[in-house]
């Protein structure tokens, strides 16, 4: 598995040597060196001497070659060409609240459906007055909305249920993305078809070879579900369901059917594979919870973390991370440096939207000693993110889905981070 880069110690030693050569006191509070002596500023660099690539060099822009390490990654035992295929968002390298389109984790059960939008249709059938079939063009004639939501797979952090396993938040928490969706409220097409008395549930079906199908309560469908065709201002990426995906705000990612082709209206749930043998929470006594739709409040420190160690010495240090709740907004995030003995409120920065990712920062003076970092989210309902032990006390140790327990990173005096658990 490609985890931490193992370069931490070397980088920090390099910095200390530089600081010593420049003389004690040359390092300012922010870590910047006093002017003079650094060839990176005193000498002409290659890019200062020549005309750069012209305006047409990349008609569709890509990140700097120096950012090529920022990419989706997978783990060896969940390979890309299997039914369990998943890769992970590099959350340790991102900032703000919006996930760039090319870095959104992917989870698909039969690969990416390659769909010609001109031949894509959405059918509404079942308990409706008028069964209807829409083209993409038809759908775009309904009034559109723009909304920002997180999508988290119910299995995110699932591999950590019995104890710390993966050394990096990309792998422990990276089955999440947060995007601005453009689309139409699902209620528009349901009203157009006309709901018959007795209509209580929907079955959403994908056009991929897996024909992913999930039952969704009608109440939720009419409340805030969307038929989305754009993410962050451009057409959905094929991986995210091009040309049409169901958006089910705050609820587990599995319900957000990609490549959406059919919605059947019925009077009861269908109990499909993905809502019975999969995506149900096994409890300690052998029973399972029937449905767990909402994603509970959760947070994680993304930097420092095992793939993003602290690469400077003691002094001003920035901790950052993300928090989200399927039940509303994030009211507060607390951070602890000592494994939960003392908690301090972090600083939330950026817009706070319902069922969207939130960004937090915590700035402090690191004394260079080892730390046990944790964050804990409190959402707008007052719910407090639990410890992993508290979750196990209620749900046993055989579960895997819906693990929103508090994550701990042990930081050593070299700034390296490791996935640990405090028991
Ligand atoms: N048609 C279809 N929709 C699907 C899936 C799939 O395999 N096929 N996977 C589901 C699962 S389990 C998750 S977590 C999300 C992942 O969305 P993403 O690939 O945009 O990250 O899509 C859901 N929708
Ligand atoms: Mo999922």
CSV table of C-alpha atoms and ligand atoms in Angstrom, one decimal:
chain,number,residue,atom,x,y,z
A,1,UNK,CA,0.0,0.0,0.0
A,2,UNK,CA,1.3,3.4,-0.8
A,3,UNK,CA,1.1,5.2,2.6
A,4,UNK,CA,3.3,7.9,4.0
A,5,UNK,CA,6.3,9.0,2.0
A,6,UNK,CA,8.8,8.3,4.8
A,7,UNK,CA,10.7,11.5,4.1
A,8,UNK,CA,9.7,13.4,7.2
A,9,UNK,CA,12.8,13.2,9.2
A,10,UNK,CA,15.1,14.1,6.3
A,11,UNK,CA,13.0,17.2,5.4
A,12,UNK,CA,13.0,18.5,9.0
A,13,UNK,CA,16.7,17.9,9.5
A,14,UNK,CA,17.3,19.8,6.2
A,15,UNK,CA,15.4,22.8,7.5
A,16,UNK,CA,17.3,22.8,10.8
A,17,UNK,CA,20.6,22.7,9.0
A,18,UNK,CA,19.5,25.6,6.9
A,19,UNK,CA,18.4,27.6,9.9
A,20,UNK,CA,21.7,26.9,11.7
A,21,UNK,CA,23.8,28.0,8.7
A,22,UNK,CA,21.8,31.3,8.6
A,23,UNK,CA,22.6,31.8,12.2
A,24,UNK,CA,20.4,31.7,15.3
A,25,UNK,CA,17.7,34.3,15.3
A,26,UNK,CA,17.4,34.3,11.5
A,27,UNK,CA,14.2,32.4,11.7
A,28,UNK,CA,11.1,34.6,12.2
A,29,UNK,CA,7.9,33.6,14.0
A,30,UNK,CA,6.4,32.2,10.8
A,31,UNK,CA,9.5,30.2,9.9
A,32,UNK,CA,10.7,32.6,7.2
A,33,UNK,CA,14.4,33.3,6.9
A,34,UNK,CA,15.8,36.9,7.0
A,35,UNK,CA,16.6,38.4,3.6
A,36,UNK,CA,19.8,37.6,1.8
A,37,UNK,CA,21.9,34.5,1.1
A,38,UNK,CA,19.1,32.3,-0.4
A,39,UNK,CA,19.9,31.6,-4.1
A,40,UNK,CA,16.2,30.9,-4.6
A,41,UNK,CA,15.6,34.6,-4.3
A,42,UNK,CA,18.9,36.2,-5.1
A,43,UNK,CA,19.5,34.3,-8.4
A,44,UNK,CA,17.6,34.2,-11.7
A,45,UNK,CA,15.6,31.0,-12.0
A,46,UNK,CA,15.2,29.1,-15.3
A,47,UNK,CA,11.5,30.1,-15.6
A,48,UNK,CA,12.5,33.8,-15.3
A,49,UNK,CA,14.6,33.6,-18.5
A,50,UNK,CA,12.2,32.2,-21.1
A,51,UNK,CA,8.8,32.7,-22.6
A,52,UNK,CA,6.5,30.1,-21.1
A,53,UNK,CA,3.9,27.8,-22.9
A,54,UNK,CA,1.3,29.9,-24.8
A,55,UNK,CA,-2.4,30.2,-24.1
A,56,UNK,CA,-3.3,27.2,-26.2
A,57,UNK,CA,-0.8,24.8,-24.5
A,58,UNK,CA,-3.6,23.1,-22.5
A,59,UNK,CA,-7.1,23.9,-23.7
A,60,UNK,CA,-8.4,21.9,-20.8
A,61,UNK,CA,-6.1,22.8,-17.9
A,62,UNK,CA,-4.3,20.3,-15.6
A,63,UNK,CA,-2.4,20.9,-12.3
A,64,UNK,CA,1.3,21.8,-12.3
A,65,UNK,CA,3.7,18.8,-12.8
A,66,UNK,CA,4.9,19.5,-9.3
A,67,UNK,CA,1.5,18.4,-8.0
A,68,UNK,CA,1.5,15.0,-9.7
A,69,UNK,CA,1.7,13.3,-6.3
A,70,UNK,CA,-1.8,14.7,-5.5
A,71,UNK,CA,-3.9,11.9,-6.8
A,72,UNK,CA,-6.6,9.3,-6.1
A,73,UNK,CA,-5.1,6.1,-4.7
A,74,UNK,CA,-6.4,2.6,-4.0
A,75,UNK,CA,-5.4,-0.2,-1.7
A,76,UNK,CA,-4.2,-3.5,-3.0
A,77,UNK,CA,-7.0,-5.7,-1.7
A,78,UNK,CA,-9.8,-3.5,-3.3
A,79,UNK,CA,-8.5,-3.6,-6.9
A,80,UNK,CA,-9.9,-1.2,-9.6
A,81,UNK,CA,-11.3,-4.0,-11.8
A,82,UNK,CA,-13.4,-5.8,-9.1
A,83,UNK,CA,-16.9,-5.5,-7.7
A,84,UNK,CA,-15.3,-3.9,-4.6
A,85,UNK,CA,-13.4,-1.3,-6.6
A,86,UNK,CA,-12.8,2.0,-4.8
A,87,UNK,CA,-10.2,4.7,-4.8
A,88,UNK,CA,-9.8,7.4,-2.3
A,89,UNK,CA,-9.8,11.2,-2.3
A,90,UNK,CA,-6.4,12.7,-1.3
A,91,UNK,CA,-8.0,14.8,1.5
A,92,UNK,CA,-4.7,15.3,3.2
A,93,UNK,CA,-3.5,17.4,0.2
A,94,UNK,CA,-6.7,19.5,-0.3
A,95,UNK,CA,-8.0,22.7,1.3
A,96,UNK,CA,-11.2,24.6,1.4
A,97,UNK,CA,-14.5,22.7,1.1
A,98,UNK,CA,-14.8,21.9,-2.6
A,99,UNK,CA,-13.3,18.6,-3.9
A,100,UNK,CA,-11.7,19.2,-7.4
A,101,UNK,CA,-13.5,17.1,-10.0
A,102,UNK,CA,-10.5,15.0,-11.0
A,103,UNK,CA,-9.8,14.0,-7.4
A,104,UNK,CA,-13.2,12.7,-6.2
A,105,UNK,CA,-13.1,9.1,-4.9
A,106,UNK,CA,-14.8,6.6,-7.0
A,107,UNK,CA,-16.8,3.6,-5.9
A,108,UNK,CA,-18.4,1.5,-8.6
A,109,UNK,CA,-19.6,-2.1,-8.7
A,110,UNK,CA,-19.2,-2.8,-12.4
A,111,UNK,CA,-16.8,-0.1,-13.5
A,112,UNK,CA,-17.7,3.2,-15.2
A,113,UNK,CA,-20.7,3.0,-17.6
A,114,UNK,CA,-19.7,4.7,-20.9
A,115,UNK,CA,-22.9,6.6,-21.8
A,116,UNK,CA,-23.8,8.5,-24.9
A,117,UNK,CA,-26.0,11.3,-23.4
A,118,UNK,CA,-28.1,11.5,-26.6
A,119,UNK,CA,-29.1,7.9,-26.0
A,120,UNK,CA,-29.6,8.2,-22.2
A,121,UNK,CA,-33.2,8.2,-20.8
A,122,UNK,CA,-34.8,8.5,-17.4
A,123,UNK,CA,-38.0,6.5,-16.9
A,124,UNK,CA,-40.5,7.1,-14.2
A,125,UNK,CA,-43.0,4.2,-13.7
A,126,UNK,CA,-44.9,2.3,-11.0
A,127,UNK,CA,-47.5,4.1,-8.9
A,128,UNK,CA,-47.8,7.2,-11.1
A,129,UNK,CA,-50.7,8.6,-13.2
A,130,UNK,CA,-48.5,8.9,-16.3
A,131,UNK,CA,-45.4,6.7,-16.8
A,132,UNK,CA,-42.8,9.0,-18.5
A,133,UNK,CA,-39.5,8.8,-20.3
A,134,UNK,CA,-37.2,11.9,-20.3
A,135,UNK,CA,-34.3,12.7,-22.5
A,136,UNK,CA,-31.4,14.7,-21.0
A,137,UNK,CA,-32.7,17.7,-23.0
A,138,UNK,CA,-36.2,17.3,-21.4
A,139,UNK,CA,-34.7,17.3,-17.9
A,140,UNK,CA,-32.8,20.5,-18.6
A,141,UNK,CA,-36.1,22.4,-19.3
A,142,UNK,CA,-37.1,22.1,-15.6
A,143,UNK,CA,-36.1,24.9,-13.2
A,144,UNK,CA,-32.5,24.2,-12.0
A,145,UNK,CA,-30.8,24.6,-8.6
A,146,UNK,CA,-27.3,24.8,-7.4
A,147,UNK,CA,-26.4,23.2,-4.0
A,148,UNK,CA,-23.3,22.0,-2.3
A,149,UNK,CA,-23.4,18.6,-0.6
A,150,UNK,CA,-20.9,16.0,0.7
A,151,UNK,CA,-21.2,12.3,-0.4
A,152,UNK,CA,-19.7,9.8,2.0
A,153,UNK,CA,-19.7,6.1,1.4
A,154,UNK,CA,-21.2,4.2,4.4
A,155,UNK,CA,-18.0,2.1,4.3
A,156,UNK,CA,-15.7,5.1,4.9
A,157,UNK,CA,-13.4,4.3,7.9
A,158,UNK,CA,-15.0,0.8,7.9
A,159,UNK,CA,-11.7,-0.9,7.7
A,160,UNK,CA,-10.8,0.8,11.0
A,161,UNK,CA,-13.7,-0.6,12.9
A,162,UNK,CA,-11.6,-3.2,15.0
A,163,UNK,CA,-8.6,-1.0,15.3
A,164,UNK,CA,-6.2,1.3,13.4
A,165,UNK,CA,-5.2,-0.2,10.1
A,166,UNK,CA,-4.4,2.2,7.3
A,167,UNK,CA,-1.7,4.8,7.7
A,168,UNK,CA,-3.2,7.9,6.0
A,169,UNK,CA,-6.5,9.8,6.2
A,170,UNK,CA,-6.8,9.4,2.4
A,171,UNK,CA,-7.4,5.7,3.1
A,172,UNK,CA,-9.1,6.0,6.5
A,173,UNK,CA,-11.4,8.9,5.6
A,174,UNK,CA,-11.1,9.4,1.8
A,175,UNK,CA,-14.4,7.9,0.7
A,176,UNK,CA,-15.9,11.4,0.7
A,177,UNK,CA,-16.2,14.3,-1.7
A,178,UNK,CA,-18.0,17.6,-1.5
A,179,UNK,CA,-19.3,19.2,-4.7
A,180,UNK,CA,-21.6,21.9,-6.1
A,181,UNK,CA,-24.3,20.1,-7.9
A,182,UNK,CA,-26.4,21.6,-10.7
A,183,UNK,CA,-29.7,19.8,-11.3
A,184,UNK,CA,-33.4,19.8,-10.8
A,185,UNK,CA,-35.3,18.8,-7.7
A,186,UNK,CA,-36.6,15.2,-8.0
A,187,UNK,CA,-40.0,16.5,-7.0
A,188,UNK,CA,-40.4,18.2,-10.4
A,189,UNK,CA,-40.4,15.0,-12.4
A,190,UNK,CA,-42.4,13.1,-9.8
A,191,UNK,CA,-45.1,15.8,-9.9
A,192,UNK,CA,-45.0,15.7,-13.7
A,193,UNK,CA,-45.7,12.0,-13.6
A,194,UNK,CA,-48.3,12.4,-10.9
A,195,UNK,CA,-48.0,10.3,-7.7
A,196,UNK,CA,-50.8,7.8,-7.1
A,197,UNK,CA,-52.3,7.3,-3.7
A,198,UNK,CA,-50.3,4.7,-1.7
A,199,UNK,CA,-47.0,5.9,-3.2
A,200,UNK,CA,-44.4,5.8,-0.3
A,201,UNK,CA,-41.1,4.5,-1.7
A,202,UNK,CA,-39.0,4.9,-4.8
A,203,UNK,CA,-36.6,2.5,-6.4
A,204,UNK,CA,-33.7,4.2,-8.1
A,205,UNK,CA,-31.8,2.2,-10.8
A,206,UNK,CA,-28.5,2.8,-12.5
A,207,UNK,CA,-27.6,2.1,-16.1
A,208,UNK,CA,-24.3,0.4,-15.3
A,209,UNK,CA,-23.8,-3.4,-15.6
A,210,UNK,CA,-24.4,-3.7,-11.9
A,211,UNK,CA,-27.8,-2.1,-12.3
A,212,UNK,CA,-27.4,-0.6,-8.8
A,213,UNK,CA,-30.8,-0.2,-7.2
A,214,UNK,CA,-31.8,1.3,-3.9
A,215,UNK,CA,-35.1,2.0,-2.2
A,216,UNK,CA,-35.6,5.6,-1.1
A,217,UNK,CA,-38.5,6.9,1.1
A,218,UNK,CA,-40.8,9.2,-0.9
A,219,UNK,CA,-40.6,11.8,1.9
A,220,UNK,CA,-36.9,12.2,1.4
A,221,UNK,CA,-37.3,12.2,-2.4
A,222,UNK,CA,-39.8,15.1,-2.2
A,223,UNK,CA,-37.7,17.0,0.4
A,224,UNK,CA,-34.3,17.6,-1.0
A,225,UNK,CA,-33.2,14.9,-3.6
A,226,UNK,CA,-31.9,16.2,-6.9
A,227,UNK,CA,-31.3,14.9,-10.4
A,228,UNK,CA,-27.9,16.3,-11.0
A,229,UNK,CA,-26.1,16.7,-14.3
A,230,UNK,CA,-23.3,19.0,-13.4
A,231,UNK,CA,-20.6,19.1,-10.7
A,232,UNK,CA,-18.6,22.2,-9.8
A,233,UNK,CA,-20.0,23.9,-12.9
A,234,UNK,CA,-19.2,21.3,-15.6
A,235,UNK,CA,-20.9,18.1,-16.7
A,236,UNK,CA,-20.6,15.2,-14.3
A,237,UNK,CA,-17.5,13.2,-14.8
A,238,UNK,CA,-18.1,9.7,-16.1
A,239,UNK,CA,-16.9,8.3,-12.8
A,240,UNK,CA,-19.5,10.3,-10.9
A,241,UNK,CA,-22.4,9.2,-13.0
A,242,UNK,CA,-22.4,11.1,-16.3
A,243,UNK,CA,-24.8,12.2,-17.6
A,244,UNK,CA,-27.2,11.9,-14.6
A,245,UNK,CA,-26.9,11.1,-11.0
A,246,UNK,CA,-29.3,11.0,-8.0
A,247,UNK,CA,-28.3,13.3,-5.2
A,248,UNK,CA,-29.5,12.2,-1.7
A,249,UNK,CA,-28.2,14.9,0.6
A,250,UNK,CA,-26.8,13.7,3.9
A,251,UNK,CA,-27.6,10.0,3.3
A,252,UNK,CA,-25.1,7.2,2.6
A,253,UNK,CA,-23.3,7.4,-0.7
A,254,UNK,CA,-24.6,4.0,-1.9
A,255,UNK,CA,-28.1,5.6,-2.4
A,256,UNK,CA,-26.7,8.3,-4.8
A,257,UNK,CA,-27.4,6.2,-7.9
A,258,UNK,CA,-25.1,7.1,-10.7
A,259,UNK,CA,-25.9,6.8,-14.4
A,260,UNK,CA,-29.6,7.0,-13.2
A,261,UNK,CA,-32.0,5.5,-15.8
A,262,UNK,CA,-35.2,4.6,-13.9
A,263,UNK,CA,-37.2,5.5,-10.9
A,264,UNK,CA,-40.1,3.2,-9.9
A,265,UNK,CA,-42.7,4.4,-7.5
A,266,UNK,CA,-44.0,1.9,-5.0
A,267,UNK,CA,-45.7,1.4,-1.6
A,268,UNK,CA,-42.8,-0.4,0.2
A,269,UNK,CA,-39.0,-0.8,0.1
A,270,UNK,CA,-37.7,-3.4,-2.4
A,271,UNK,CA,-34.9,-4.9,-0.2
A,272,UNK,CA,-32.4,-5.1,-2.9
A,273,UNK,CA,-28.9,-6.6,-2.5
A,274,UNK,CA,-27.3,-3.3,-1.6
A,275,UNK,CA,-29.7,-2.6,1.2
A,276,UNK,CA,-29.8,-6.1,2.8
A,277,UNK,CA,-26.6,-8.2,2.4
A,278,UNK,CA,-24.6,-5.0,2.0
A,279,UNK,CA,-24.8,-1.6,3.7
A,280,UNK,CA,-26.6,-2.8,6.8
A,281,UNK,CA,-25.0,-2.5,10.2
A,282,UNK,CA,-24.4,-5.8,12.0
A,283,UNK,CA,-24.9,-5.4,15.7
A,284,UNK,CA,-23.1,-7.1,18.6
A,285,UNK,CA,-26.0,-9.6,19.2
A,286,UNK,CA,-26.0,-10.8,15.6
A,287,UNK,CA,-29.0,-8.8,14.5
A,288,UNK,CA,-28.7,-6.0,11.9
A,289,UNK,CA,-30.1,-2.5,11.7
A,290,UNK,CA,-32.6,-2.4,8.9
A,291,UNK,CA,-31.6,0.9,7.2
A,292,UNK,CA,-29.1,3.5,8.3
A,293,UNK,CA,-29.7,6.3,5.9
A,294,UNK,CA,-28.2,9.4,7.6
A,295,UNK,CA,-24.5,9.9,7.9
A,296,UNK,CA,-23.8,11.0,11.5
A,297,UNK,CA,-21.5,14.0,12.2
A,298,UNK,CA,-17.8,13.2,11.7
A,299,UNK,CA,-14.5,15.0,11.4
A,300,UNK,CA,-10.9,14.2,10.8
A,301,UNK,CA,-7.6,16.2,11.0
A,302,UNK,CA,-6.2,16.0,7.4
A,303,UNK,CA,-2.9,17.7,8.2
A,304,UNK,CA,-0.8,16.8,10.0
A,305,UNK,CA,-1.6,13.1,9.3
A,306,UNK,CA,0.5,10.1,8.3
A,307,UNK,CA,0.8,11.2,4.6
A,308,UNK,CA,1.2,14.8,5.6
A,309,UNK,CA,3.7,15.0,8.4
A,310,UNK,CA,4.9,18.2,10.1
A,311,UNK,CA,8.0,19.2,8.1
A,312,UNK,CA,9.2,22.1,10.2
A,313,UNK,CA,10.6,22.4,13.7
A,314,UNK,CA,8.9,23.7,16.9
A,315,UNK,CA,6.9,27.0,16.6
A,316,UNK,CA,3.9,28.2,14.8
A,317,UNK,CA,2.0,25.2,13.5
A,318,UNK,CA,-1.3,24.9,11.5
A,319,UNK,CA,-3.7,22.0,12.0
A,320,UNK,CA,-6.5,21.6,9.5
A,321,UNK,CA,-9.3,19.2,8.8
A,322,UNK,CA,-12.8,18.6,7.6
A,323,UNK,CA,-16.1,18.0,9.4
A,324,UNK,CA,-19.6,17.2,8.1
A,325,UNK,CA,-23.0,16.0,9.2
A,326,UNK,CA,-25.9,14.4,7.3
A,327,UNK,CA,-28.3,16.1,9.7
A,328,UNK,CA,-27.4,19.8,9.1
A,329,UNK,CA,-24.4,22.1,9.5
A,330,UNK,CA,-21.4,21.8,11.8
A,331,UNK,CA,-21.8,24.1,14.8
A,332,UNK,CA,-18.3,23.5,16.3
A,333,UNK,CA,-15.2,21.4,16.0
A,334,UNK,CA,-12.9,20.8,19.0
A,335,UNK,CA,-9.3,19.8,18.8
A,336,UNK,CA,-7.1,18.2,21.4
A,337,UNK,CA,-3.3,17.9,21.3
A,338,UNK,CA,-3.1,15.5,24.3
A,339,UNK,CA,-5.4,12.7,23.4
A,340,UNK,CA,-8.6,14.1,24.8
A,341,UNK,CA,-7.6,15.6,28.1
A,342,UNK,CA,-7.9,19.2,27.0
A,343,UNK,CA,-10.2,20.3,24.2
A,344,UNK,CA,-10.1,23.7,22.4
A,345,UNK,CA,-12.5,25.0,19.8
A,346,UNK,CA,-11.1,25.1,16.3
A,347,UNK,CA,-11.7,27.9,13.8
A,348,UNK,CA,-14.3,27.2,11.1
A,349,UNK,CA,-13.5,28.9,7.9
A,350,UNK,CA,-15.5,29.2,4.7
A,351,UNK,CA,-19.1,28.9,4.0
A,352,UNK,CA,-21.3,26.7,6.2
A,353,UNK,CA,-23.9,24.8,4.2
A,354,UNK,CA,-26.4,22.2,5.2
A,355,UNK,CA,-25.1,18.7,4.7
A,356,UNK,CA,-21.9,20.0,3.2
A,357,UNK,CA,-18.2,19.7,4.3
A,358,UNK,CA,-16.9,22.3,6.6
A,359,UNK,CA,-13.2,23.4,6.9
A,360,UNK,CA,-11.5,23.9,10.3
A,361,UNK,CA,-8.1,25.3,11.3
A,362,UNK,CA,-6.3,25.3,14.6
A,363,UNK,CA,-3.2,27.4,15.0
A,364,UNK,CA,-0.8,26.9,17.9
A,365,UNK,CA,2.8,27.0,19.0
A,366,UNK,CA,4.2,23.5,18.8
A,367,UNK,CA,6.8,22.8,21.6
A,368,UNK,CA,8.3,20.0,19.5
A,369,UNK,CA,7.1,17.3,21.8
A,370,UNK,CA,5.0,14.3,20.8
A,371,UNK,CA,1.2,14.8,20.5
A,372,UNK,CA,-2.0,12.8,20.3
A,373,UNK,CA,-4.2,14.8,17.9
A,374,UNK,CA,-7.9,14.4,17.6
A,375,UNK,CA,-10.9,16.4,16.4
A,376,UNK,CA,-14.5,16.1,17.4
A,377,UNK,CA,-17.4,17.5,15.5
A,378,UNK,CA,-20.6,18.9,17.0
A,379,UNK,CA,-23.5,19.4,14.5
A,380,UNK,CA,-26.4,21.8,14.4
A,381,UNK,CA,-28.6,19.2,16.2
A,382,UNK,CA,-26.2,19.2,19.2
A,383,UNK,CA,-25.0,15.7,18.4
A,384,UNK,CA,-21.4,15.1,19.4
A,385,UNK,CA,-19.0,12.8,17.4
A,386,UNK,CA,-18.4,9.8,19.6
A,387,UNK,CA,-15.2,7.9,20.4
A,388,UNK,CA,-14.6,4.6,18.6
A,389,UNK,CA,-15.1,2.8,21.9
A,390,UNK,CA,-18.5,4.4,22.5
A,391,UNK,CA,-19.6,3.2,19.0
A,392,UNK,CA,-18.4,-0.3,19.7
A,393,UNK,CA,-20.2,-0.4,23.0
A,394,UNK,CA,-23.5,0.2,21.1
A,395,UNK,CA,-22.8,-1.7,17.8
A,396,UNK,CA,-20.3,-4.4,18.7
A,397,UNK,CA,-17.1,-5.3,16.8
A,398,UNK,CA,-18.5,-7.0,13.7
A,399,UNK,CA,-19.7,-3.9,12.0
A,400,UNK,CA,-18.0,-2.0,9.2
A,401,UNK,CA,-20.3,0.6,8.0
A,402,UNK,CA,-21.1,4.0,9.5
A,403,UNK,CA,-17.9,4.4,11.5
A,404,UNK,CA,-17.9,8.0,12.6
A,405,UNK,CA,-15.6,7.6,15.6
A,406,UNK,CA,-13.0,10.1,16.7
A,407,UNK,CA,-9.6,9.5,14.8
A,408,UNK,CA,-6.3,9.8,16.6
A,409,UNK,CA,-2.9,10.7,15.0
A,410,UNK,CA,0.2,10.2,17.2
A,411,UNK,CA,2.8,12.8,16.2
A,412,UNK,CA,6.4,12.2,17.2
A,413,UNK,CA,9.0,14.8,17.9
A,414,UNK,CA,10.2,14.6,14.3
A,415,UNK,CA,6.7,15.6,13.1
A,416,UNK,CA,5.8,12.1,11.8
A,417,UNK,CA,2.2,11.0,12.2
A,418,UNK,CA,0.8,7.5,12.8
A,419,UNK,CA,-2.7,6.1,13.0
A,420,UNK,CA,-3.3,5.0,16.6
A,421,UNK,CA,-6.2,4.5,19.0
A,422,UNK,CA,-6.3,5.5,22.6
A,423,UNK,CA,-7.9,2.8,24.8
B,1,LIG,N1,-25.1,3.0,-10.7
B,1,LIG,C1,-24.3,3.0,-9.6
B,1,LIG,N2,-24.5,4.0,-8.7
B,1,LIG,C2,-23.7,4.0,-7.6
B,1,LIG,C3,-22.7,3.0,-7.4
B,1,LIG,C4,-22.5,2.0,-8.4
B,1,LIG,O1,-21.7,1.1,-8.3
B,1,LIG,N3,-23.4,2.0,-9.5
B,1,LIG,N4,-21.9,3.0,-6.2
B,1,LIG,C5,-22.5,3.6,-5.1
B,1,LIG,C6,-21.7,3.8,-3.9
B,1,LIG,S1,-21.5,2.4,-2.9
B,1,LIG,C7,-21.2,5.0,-3.6
B,1,LIG,S2,-20.3,5.2,-2.1
B,1,LIG,C8,-21.3,6.2,-4.4
B,1,LIG,C9,-19.9,6.6,-4.8
B,1,LIG,O2,-20.0,7.8,-5.6
B,1,LIG,P1,-18.7,8.4,-6.3
B,1,LIG,O3,-18.2,7.3,-7.2
B,1,LIG,O4,-19.1,9.6,-7.0
B,1,LIG,O5,-17.6,8.6,-5.3
B,1,LIG,O6,-22.0,5.9,-5.6
B,1,LIG,C10,-23.1,5.0,-5.4
B,1,LIG,N5,-23.8,5.0,-6.7
B,2,LIG,MO1,-20.5,3.1,-0.9
